[in-house]
Coordinates of C-alpha atoms in Angstrom, one line a residue:
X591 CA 56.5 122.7 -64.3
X592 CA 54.5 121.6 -61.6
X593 CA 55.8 119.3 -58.6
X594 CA 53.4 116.2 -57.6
X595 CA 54.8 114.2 -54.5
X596 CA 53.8 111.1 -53.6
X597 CA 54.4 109.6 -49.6
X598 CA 53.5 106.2 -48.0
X599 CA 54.8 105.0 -44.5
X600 CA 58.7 104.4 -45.3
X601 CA 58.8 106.2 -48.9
X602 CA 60.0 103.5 -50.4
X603 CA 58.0 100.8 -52.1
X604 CA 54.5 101.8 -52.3
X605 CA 55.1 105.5 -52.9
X606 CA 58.1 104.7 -55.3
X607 CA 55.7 102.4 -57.4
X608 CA 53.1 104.8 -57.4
X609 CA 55.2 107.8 -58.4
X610 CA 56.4 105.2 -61.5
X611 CA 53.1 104.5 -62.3
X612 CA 51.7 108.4 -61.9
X613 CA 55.0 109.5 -63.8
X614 CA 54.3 107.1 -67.4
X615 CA 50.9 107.6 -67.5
X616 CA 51.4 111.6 -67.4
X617 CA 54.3 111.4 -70.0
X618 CA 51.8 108.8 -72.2
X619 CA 49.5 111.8 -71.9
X620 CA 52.5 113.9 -73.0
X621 CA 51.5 116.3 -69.5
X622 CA 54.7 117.6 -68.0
X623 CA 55.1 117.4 -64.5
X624 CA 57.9 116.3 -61.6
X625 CA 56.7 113.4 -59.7
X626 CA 58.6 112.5 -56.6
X627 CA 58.1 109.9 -54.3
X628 CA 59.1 110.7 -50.6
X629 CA 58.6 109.0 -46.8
X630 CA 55.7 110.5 -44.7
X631 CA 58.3 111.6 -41.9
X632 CA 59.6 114.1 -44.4
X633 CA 56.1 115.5 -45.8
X634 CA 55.9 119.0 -44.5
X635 CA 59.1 119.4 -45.8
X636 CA 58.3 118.1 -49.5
X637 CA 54.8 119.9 -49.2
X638 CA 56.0 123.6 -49.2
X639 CA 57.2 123.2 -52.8
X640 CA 55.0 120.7 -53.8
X641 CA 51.8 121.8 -56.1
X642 CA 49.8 118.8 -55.7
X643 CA 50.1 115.6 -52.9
X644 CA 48.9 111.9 -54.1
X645 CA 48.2 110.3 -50.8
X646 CA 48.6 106.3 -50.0
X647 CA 48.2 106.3 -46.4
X648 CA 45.9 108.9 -44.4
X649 CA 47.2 111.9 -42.4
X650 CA 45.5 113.5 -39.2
X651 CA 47.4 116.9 -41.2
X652 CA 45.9 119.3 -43.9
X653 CA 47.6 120.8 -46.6
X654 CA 47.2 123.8 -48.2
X655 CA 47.6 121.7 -51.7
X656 CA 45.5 119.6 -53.3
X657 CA 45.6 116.0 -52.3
X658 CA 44.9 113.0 -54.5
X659 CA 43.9 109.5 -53.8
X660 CA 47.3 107.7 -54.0
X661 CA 45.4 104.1 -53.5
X662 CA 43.6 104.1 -57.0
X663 CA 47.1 103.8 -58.3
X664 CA 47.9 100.7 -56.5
X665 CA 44.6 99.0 -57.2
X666 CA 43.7 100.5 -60.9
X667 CA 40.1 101.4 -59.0
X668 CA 39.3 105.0 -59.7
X669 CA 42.7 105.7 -61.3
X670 CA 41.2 107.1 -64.5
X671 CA 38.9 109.5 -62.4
X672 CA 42.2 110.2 -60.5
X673 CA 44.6 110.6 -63.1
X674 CA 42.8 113.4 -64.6
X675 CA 41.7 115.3 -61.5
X676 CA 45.7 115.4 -61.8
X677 CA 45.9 116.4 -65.2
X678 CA 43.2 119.1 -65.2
X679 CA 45.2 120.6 -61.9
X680 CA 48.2 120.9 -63.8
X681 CA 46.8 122.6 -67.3
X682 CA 45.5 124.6 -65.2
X683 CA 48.3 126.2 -63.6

């Protein structure tokens, strides 16, 4: 099953909302997948298991994962397009 993490400044709110929101609309699609939300101090710890990263606040770093825009999941602006860059990543693996 394929790990999604989600990180904002404290890992708290914003990414625990997001990683909600991320988590039902996956399971509404019936598409299995871990979604955790975790603080930006602790990323390149999360990363090295993580398949995919849905990002609310930018980084100066690259990842060798894909990254998502974490944003259109707080506003509802580009969340479809979003959601199934997502979803397409995950049937695919």
């Amino acid at each position: 099953m394929k790990k999604i993490i989600v990180a904002c400044g404290s890992g708290v709110a914003t990414s625990q909302t997001v990683a909600s929101k991320l988590a039902k609309l996956l399971k509404e699609r019936k598409v299995n997948a871990v979604v955790e939300a975790v603080d930006i101090k602790s990323l390149k710890h999360y990363v090295k298991d993580a398949d995919a990263y849905v990002s609310i606040v930018k980084s100066k770093e690259e990842f060798n994962i894909p990254v998502f825009n974490g944003v259109a999941f707080l506003t509802g602006m580009g969340q479809e397009q979003e959601l199934e860059k997502i979803i397409k990543l995950i049937k695919e693996g």
